[in-house]
Amino acid sequence: MRRTTDHVVVVGAGLSGLSAALHLLGAGRRVTVVERAAGPGGRAGVLDLGGYLADAGPTVLTMPHLAGEAFGAVGDRLEDRLELVELHPAYHMRFADGSALDVHTRAEAMEEEIRRFAGPREAAGYRRMRAWLTELYSVQMRRFIDANFDSPFQLLTPDLARLAALGGLGRLGPRIGRFLSDERLRRAFTFQALYAGVPPTRALAAYAVIAYMDTIAGVYFPRGGMHALSRALADSAADAGGEFRWASEVTSLERRGDRVTAVRTAQGEHIPCDAVILTTELPDAYRLLGHEPRRPVALRHSPSAVVLHVGTDRTWPVLGHHTISFGRAWKRTFEEITRTGRLMSDPSLLITRPTATDPSLAPPGRHLHYVLAPCPNTATGPSARDWADLGPRYRDALVAELERRGLDGFGASIQAERLVTPADWTAGGHAAGTPFSVAHTFAQTGPFRPRNLVRGVGNAVLAGCGTTPGVGIPTVLISGKLAAARVTGELVPRGTGARRLRKATAP
């Protein structure tokens, strides 16, 4: 049989699947995207709460040029598909001592804000830290993030020496502490480690690259909500010739030898293919492939989150578009959600108010708020079953805490709401009840992270936040591009697994 990759089936229309589809279409492949939901987005979908259009997943968009790369693969332009608003400030931070800090991504504005907030010495430290973050990003992006790995030996490059010289192989918290002595400022530039599923004291300093994305590269919001990005990518792919099968759940893969020859769905569809990209949760992908790679140590998952979506009849002037409300506790908070499995006794919360930028997301005169509280995943803390009783009580505790922190009358203002807990993430198929997938521990980073190739299958590739390069909108967009490169043979490194796939899929 002539081994081509003329027709590729992408399972899942989340951001990684849509990115993969666009890069494949741009490489001349015929693409069918199969999605179990009625529309695009996956984690980045939408909830309609009676006229309040809430983002179901991520609310912070950084590095939009990566989405631009996906559009550009088919000759499209992001600016023709999506209106992005750069947020100034990117974040408003409020601390338990009553102080407040606006996080600006422009150097002069942020330096002046830090000078006001903590004095000239900290402002000078910020200048040095900003230069360090920028260099760290330049070293990591193309070599360690936007790259397929087949062996740890691929790390042995001059860039690894540069990364080590920059302190990227040390610990994040102490490294930031070399620049900033004010504990509040240290929080502002290390809380992003939670996105990687690791406390700042244990996270690699290399993950300061997330702080670069958050506090230097710029934070954006699409008109129409974050889910507008998913719709725009799907529309672009459809206009480029991609075919979508909505409300179709893949139940099995047909195999002939080491190759997938077709995809079957619960709706009775039989879709022949030359290659397949799976963007499902890792356990589901391995189940479909009939093989789970052996690892010396079981995978560790990131903490989870409780999210309270509320539509209200008022808002509060202390809130920005994105507000981080820090509790007094810090190290104890991470200990609780990552090790002891307890709910935060003194929570730090992300409060997003998208109607501050796009009032059309709520009925006239109303407002939309998204409150995210990190919590243990179900492997560490309460089980999915426990959350049936715990969820409503924790919801009330969050409302009370918000009112104590200055959002007077928050509970009484609620007109519509949706509470999402680890039980809901579990019901949605997320392993360990977390939407943040596999944690970025050292043993689960770079070439040690679950690979996007699976041994024994010659024409199947994985994409999404569980595989290379990891969790977050920028990284899942890259994940889709890397998966497409595995199929087309472009940008493929010289590892043995890459050679196997190239041989299996070459025309």
XYZ file of C-alpha atoms in Angstrom:
507
model
C 0.000 0.000 0.000
C 1.290 3.458 -0.877
C 1.775 5.244 2.433
C 0.526 8.773 1.968
C -0.888 11.369 4.314
C -3.387 12.821 1.862
C -6.305 12.609 4.333
C -5.800 13.315 8.015
C -8.494 12.994 10.676
C -8.112 15.328 13.653
C -10.001 14.137 16.719
C -11.104 17.161 18.735
C -11.826 20.773 17.771
C -10.124 22.413 20.715
C -7.347 24.919 20.130
C -4.683 22.259 19.506
C -6.881 20.397 17.038
C -7.821 23.566 15.178
C -4.187 24.637 15.025
C -3.206 21.222 13.679
C -5.991 21.333 11.096
C -4.909 24.728 9.766
C -1.241 23.767 9.521
C -2.198 20.523 7.751
C -4.487 22.329 5.333
C -1.704 24.784 4.618
C 0.556 21.831 3.773
C -1.960 20.584 1.214
C -3.609 17.813 3.224
C -7.296 17.019 3.220
C -8.534 17.325 6.797
C -11.611 16.072 8.637
C -12.100 17.300 12.195
C -14.309 15.125 14.404
C -15.664 16.813 17.538
C -18.004 15.358 20.142
C -19.456 18.771 21.049
C -21.796 20.804 18.871
C -19.164 23.452 18.178
C -15.479 24.313 18.487
C -13.426 25.184 21.524
C -12.984 22.156 23.739
C -11.796 23.653 27.028
C -12.088 27.067 25.356
C -15.818 26.756 24.723
C -18.724 28.934 25.795
C -21.492 28.741 28.414
C -24.764 30.542 27.725
C -26.217 31.520 31.092
C -29.458 33.025 29.851
C -27.874 35.785 27.797
C -24.594 35.924 29.705
C -21.954 34.398 27.403
C -19.227 33.042 29.660
C -15.942 31.518 28.590
C -15.930 27.925 29.785
C -12.160 27.717 30.058
C -9.179 30.039 29.774
C -9.697 33.779 30.100
C -6.132 35.037 29.584
C -4.756 35.265 26.031
C -1.048 35.846 25.458
C 1.214 35.393 22.422
C -1.575 35.865 19.836
C 1.015 35.700 17.051
C 0.930 31.918 17.537
C -2.724 31.944 16.500
C -1.613 34.222 13.686
C 0.764 31.482 12.522
C -2.139 29.029 12.318
C -4.257 31.462 10.295
C -1.248 32.292 8.144
C -0.739 28.630 7.249
C -3.778 28.878 4.955
C -3.104 32.427 3.794
C -5.521 33.945 6.290
C -4.896 36.782 8.741
C -5.787 36.917 12.416
C -6.811 40.578 12.168
C -9.350 39.721 9.466
C -10.942 37.068 11.663
C -10.709 38.488 15.158
C -10.608 41.841 16.914
C -8.104 41.753 19.750
C -7.944 44.316 22.528
C -4.649 44.635 24.390
C -5.393 45.032 28.081
C -3.853 47.948 29.963
C -3.180 47.059 32.689
C -2.839 43.348 32.033
C -3.763 42.607 35.668
C -4.929 44.484 38.713
C -3.530 42.884 41.864
C -4.904 43.369 45.342
C -3.075 42.220 48.461
C -4.270 41.299 51.928
C -2.569 44.358 53.444
C -4.827 46.641 51.385
C -2.192 47.607 48.794
C -2.821 47.340 45.052
C -0.617 46.985 41.998
C -1.393 47.385 38.313
C 0.692 45.090 36.123
C 1.637 46.844 32.898
C 3.368 45.074 30.038
C 5.120 48.225 28.816
C 8.468 48.715 30.501
C 8.247 52.387 31.419
C 4.716 52.145 32.806
C 5.554 49.083 34.915
C 8.782 50.549 36.222
C 6.949 53.676 37.334
C 4.192 51.606 38.952
C 6.719 49.562 40.913
C 8.523 52.722 41.967
C 5.223 54.046 43.332
C 4.347 50.724 44.918
C 7.658 49.665 46.484
C 10.333 52.294 45.812
C 13.274 52.898 43.440
C 15.308 49.875 44.494
C 12.536 47.490 43.475
C 12.031 49.426 40.225
C 15.712 48.897 39.409
C 15.341 45.203 40.239
C 12.371 45.026 37.888
C 14.494 46.453 35.042
C 17.088 43.726 35.550
C 14.422 41.031 35.865
C 12.686 42.179 32.679
C 15.955 41.876 30.748
C 16.483 38.407 32.229
C 12.958 37.264 31.363
C 13.362 38.502 27.799
C 16.644 36.635 27.332
C 15.206 33.523 28.953
C 12.313 33.568 26.491
C 14.609 34.021 23.494
C 16.690 31.006 24.552
C 13.740 28.724 25.237
C 11.130 29.425 22.605
C 12.481 27.826 19.442
C 14.785 25.246 21.012
C 12.812 23.978 24.013
C 9.161 24.985 23.507
C 8.457 25.144 19.770
C 10.219 21.845 19.071
C 9.501 18.140 18.806
C 11.609 15.889 21.018
C 12.499 12.259 20.499
C 15.315 11.898 23.000
C 16.687 13.750 26.025
C 19.971 13.911 24.115
C 18.385 16.562 21.898
C 18.704 18.886 24.882
C 22.486 18.779 24.600
C 22.947 21.968 22.623
C 24.661 25.301 23.254
C 21.232 26.680 24.148
C 21.071 24.340 27.137
C 24.334 25.829 28.370
C 22.885 29.305 27.856
C 19.747 28.302 29.768
C 21.846 26.952 32.627
C 23.990 30.082 32.662
C 20.803 32.149 32.979
C 19.782 30.104 36.012
C 16.888 28.457 34.198
C 17.653 25.069 35.764
C 17.383 26.449 39.295
C 14.184 27.202 41.194
C 11.772 29.928 40.186
C 11.066 31.529 43.557
C 14.706 32.051 44.599
C 15.652 33.276 41.120
C 12.970 35.981 41.111
C 14.074 36.816 44.645
C 17.459 37.847 43.260
C 15.762 40.748 41.530
C 12.906 41.633 43.881
C 12.908 41.719 47.677
C 9.296 42.868 48.142
C 7.284 39.709 48.839
C 4.208 41.098 47.097
C 6.155 41.717 43.907
C 7.623 38.229 44.066
C 4.080 36.887 44.041
C 3.222 39.015 41.017
C 5.960 37.367 38.969
C 5.796 33.798 40.290
C 2.088 32.991 40.694
C 2.173 31.877 37.035
C 3.926 28.696 38.188
C 0.505 27.441 39.181
C -0.376 27.324 35.465
C 2.382 24.718 35.211
C 1.012 22.839 38.211
C 4.021 23.380 40.462
C 4.601 25.730 43.439
C 7.089 28.564 42.738
C 9.508 27.142 45.292
C 9.700 23.861 43.332
C 9.151 25.055 39.760
C 12.111 25.303 37.417
C 13.196 28.903 36.902
C 12.777 28.167 33.191
C 9.031 28.490 33.780
C 9.541 32.188 34.353
C 8.926 32.202 30.610
C 5.208 32.177 31.522
C 5.751 35.400 33.472
C 7.367 36.812 30.325
C 4.248 35.978 28.334
C 1.968 37.360 31.057
C 3.805 40.531 32.049
C 5.929 41.546 29.055
C 4.571 40.120 25.796
C 1.063 41.475 26.447
C -2.348 40.202 27.542
C -5.225 40.378 25.060
C -8.951 39.827 24.926
C -10.930 39.010 21.773
C -14.174 40.854 21.123
C -16.901 38.268 21.579
C -15.042 36.472 24.354
C -12.153 34.055 24.420
C -14.317 31.471 22.676
C -14.334 33.809 19.647
C -10.767 32.621 18.990
C -11.963 29.017 18.673
C -14.774 30.046 16.311
C -12.410 32.108 14.192
C -9.921 29.246 13.838
C -12.709 26.817 12.920
C -14.171 29.232 10.354
C -10.761 29.734 8.797
C -10.202 25.979 8.562
C -13.655 25.447 7.024
C -13.050 28.188 4.458
C -9.720 26.523 3.598
C -11.522 23.267 2.805
C -11.526 21.507 6.151
C -14.503 19.302 6.892
C -16.080 19.259 10.352
C -18.196 16.526 11.918
C -19.893 18.092 14.932
C -21.588 16.141 17.723
C -19.611 13.058 16.686
C -17.755 11.111 19.342
C -14.905 8.853 18.275
C -15.281 5.432 19.852
C -12.614 3.359 18.097
C -9.815 3.355 15.560
C -9.473 0.722 12.857
C -5.945 -0.649 12.545
C -4.034 -2.596 9.956
C -0.685 -3.564 11.353
C 0.912 -0.505 12.916
C -1.306 1.956 11.017
C -4.665 3.533 11.752
C -6.841 3.162 8.667
C -10.159 4.627 9.813
C -12.007 6.358 12.622
C -15.364 5.153 13.900
C -17.861 7.262 15.822
C -20.744 6.574 18.171
C -23.024 7.942 15.457
C -22.068 5.084 13.132
C -19.674 7.023 10.922
C -16.725 5.251 9.348
C -14.072 7.755 8.234
C -11.085 6.312 6.350
C -7.800 8.150 6.920
C -4.103 8.075 6.114
C -3.104 9.530 9.498
C -4.812 10.653 12.682
C -4.119 13.369 15.250
C -5.663 12.759 18.666
C -6.239 15.798 20.903
C -8.247 13.957 23.534
C -7.131 13.545 27.141
C -4.125 11.231 27.328
C -6.021 8.273 28.889
C -8.616 8.463 26.107
C -5.953 8.712 23.411
C -4.075 5.711 24.791
C -7.323 3.746 25.073
C -8.162 4.448 21.430
C -4.664 3.452 20.355
C -4.688 0.353 22.553
C -1.354 1.183 24.109
C -0.154 3.267 27.037
C 3.565 4.035 27.147
C 5.411 2.753 30.180
C 6.830 5.327 32.554
C 9.065 4.607 35.544
C 6.865 6.860 37.698
C 3.130 7.474 37.298
C 2.086 10.797 35.793
C 1.391 13.612 38.232
C -1.449 15.967 37.434
C -1.765 19.674 38.101
C -4.071 21.084 40.755
C -7.643 21.672 39.656
C -9.912 24.688 40.036
C -13.369 25.659 41.133
C -14.871 28.250 38.803
C -17.904 30.346 39.657
C -19.450 32.018 36.612
C -21.920 34.724 37.604
C -24.032 37.254 35.792
C -24.760 40.224 38.041
C -26.830 43.383 38.046
C -23.850 45.460 39.181
C -20.071 45.518 39.296
C -17.374 47.004 41.522
C -14.859 49.744 40.652
C -12.031 47.895 42.422
C -12.103 45.224 39.690
C -10.123 45.411 36.482
C -10.602 43.114 33.516
C -8.355 40.607 35.311
C -7.973 40.982 39.074
C -5.875 38.757 41.285
C -6.945 38.896 44.902
C -4.177 37.483 47.087
C -4.767 36.098 50.547
C -2.176 36.522 53.268
C -1.044 32.915 52.973
C 1.284 31.942 50.152
C 3.529 28.919 50.750
C 0.778 27.289 52.808
C -1.666 27.791 49.947
C 0.502 25.829 47.529
C 1.138 23.166 50.146
C -2.597 22.713 50.592
C -3.536 22.381 46.936
C -0.533 20.354 45.755
C 0.386 18.123 48.716
C -2.079 17.899 51.588
C -5.155 17.929 49.339
C -7.014 20.617 51.269
C -8.986 23.576 50.008
C -7.166 26.893 50.381
C -7.635 28.134 53.930
C -6.774 31.681 52.800
C -7.498 31.700 49.071
C -5.854 33.638 46.293
C -8.382 34.150 43.507
C -8.484 35.185 39.858
C -11.509 37.362 39.116
C -12.133 38.124 35.452
C -14.707 40.696 34.358
C -14.901 40.344 30.555
C -17.715 42.882 30.280
C -15.183 45.525 31.298
C -13.878 45.172 27.730
C -16.873 43.736 25.864
C -20.273 44.679 27.376
C -22.060 42.656 24.665
C -21.285 39.467 26.606
C -24.094 40.288 29.064
C -27.590 41.756 28.729
C -27.710 45.585 28.709
C -26.736 47.040 32.068
C -25.559 43.661 33.403
C -22.091 42.288 34.082
C -20.251 38.989 33.842
C -17.744 37.769 36.416
C -15.583 34.656 36.456
C -14.060 33.628 39.790
C -11.368 30.960 39.725
C -10.165 29.316 42.942
C -7.324 26.785 42.581
C -8.026 23.556 44.451
C -6.582 20.041 44.782
C -7.219 17.576 41.983
C -9.201 14.446 42.749
C -6.067 12.312 43.092
C -4.780 14.522 45.911
C -7.901 15.981 47.498
C -11.660 15.390 47.645
C -13.022 12.897 45.133
C -15.432 13.805 42.361
C -18.216 12.254 44.448
C -17.265 14.380 47.464
C -17.760 17.546 45.428
C -21.509 16.908 45.086
C -21.886 17.992 48.708
C -18.780 20.132 48.993
C -19.412 22.263 45.895
C -22.435 24.286 47.093
C -20.804 24.918 50.475
C -17.579 26.075 48.854
C -19.541 28.317 46.514
C -21.106 30.065 49.517
C -17.686 30.373 51.160
C -16.266 32.015 48.037
C -19.123 34.513 47.848
C -18.626 35.394 51.508
C -14.867 35.798 50.983
C -15.392 38.111 48.017
C -17.720 40.270 50.076
C -15.132 40.435 52.866
C -12.617 41.645 50.271
C -14.692 44.614 49.215
C -17.275 43.268 46.755
C -20.188 44.339 48.940
C -23.490 42.744 47.978
C -21.869 40.267 45.579
C -24.205 37.422 46.510
C -27.359 39.519 46.254
C -26.325 40.849 42.834
C -26.251 37.438 41.156
C -28.838 36.985 38.402
C -27.428 33.841 36.778
C -24.651 31.454 37.732
C -22.835 28.216 36.989
C -20.521 26.482 39.436
C -17.834 24.226 37.963
C -15.931 21.878 40.283
C -13.543 18.928 39.878
C -16.650 16.748 39.614
C -17.563 18.581 36.403
C -14.033 18.338 35.034
C -14.134 14.601 35.786
C -17.488 14.228 34.034
C -15.947 15.988 31.033
C -13.254 13.330 30.822
C -10.394 15.247 32.436
C -7.988 12.953 34.263
C -7.684 13.574 38.022
C -10.534 16.068 37.766
C -8.322 18.879 36.489
C -8.517 20.895 33.260
C -4.781 21.663 33.590
C -3.641 18.141 32.670
C -0.189 16.793 33.496
C 1.930 18.962 35.797
C 5.199 20.463 34.560
C 7.510 18.780 37.015
C 11.098 18.260 35.848
C 10.249 14.625 35.035
C 7.320 15.804 32.895
C 8.986 18.646 30.991
C 10.480 18.792 27.488
C 11.616 15.344 26.295
C 10.403 13.812 29.570
C 6.810 14.890 28.949
C 4.499 12.336 27.294
C 5.573 12.307 23.650
C 3.305 13.185 20.780
C 4.260 9.876 19.147
C 3.180 6.515 20.555
C 5.365 3.461 20.058
C 3.799 0.803 17.869
C 1.573 3.169 15.867
C 3.139 4.551 12.711
C 0.657 7.212 11.651
C -0.924 8.563 14.839
C 0.164 11.731 16.639
C -0.985 13.310 19.902
C -1.657 16.993 20.524
C -3.029 19.028 23.401
C -1.914 20.132 26.833
C -0.976 16.632 28.051
C 1.819 16.251 25.516
C 4.521 18.488 24.041
C 5.023 21.297 24.931
C 2.369 21.643 27.670
C -0.476 23.581 29.275
C -1.776 26.988 28.201
C -3.152 28.640 25.079
C 0.254 29.447 23.540
C 1.566 25.952 24.132
C -1.495 24.083 22.864
C -1.425 26.150 19.664
C 2.214 25.119 19.294
C 1.236 21.535 20.117
C -1.108 21.457 17.142
C 1.584 22.835 14.868
C 4.121 20.275 16.105
C 1.636 17.453 15.567
C 1.009 18.624 12.012
C 4.767 18.740 11.440
C 5.024 15.113 12.549
C 2.522 14.162 9.845
C 3.924 16.278 7.023
C 7.575 15.644 7.854
C 8.328 19.355 8.210
C 10.472 20.685 11.073
C 11.002 17.086 12.216
C 14.093 16.481 14.360
C 16.450 13.593 13.728
C 15.306 11.289 16.529
C 14.452 7.680 15.769
C 10.742 8.159 16.419
C 10.651 11.043 13.982
C 12.371 8.911 11.330
C 9.818 6.169 11.901
C 6.885 8.512 11.379
C 8.513 10.192 8.391
C 9.011 6.790 6.782
C 5.484 5.710 7.595
C 3.854 8.815 6.192
C 6.063 9.769 3.257
C 4.248 9.834 -0.093
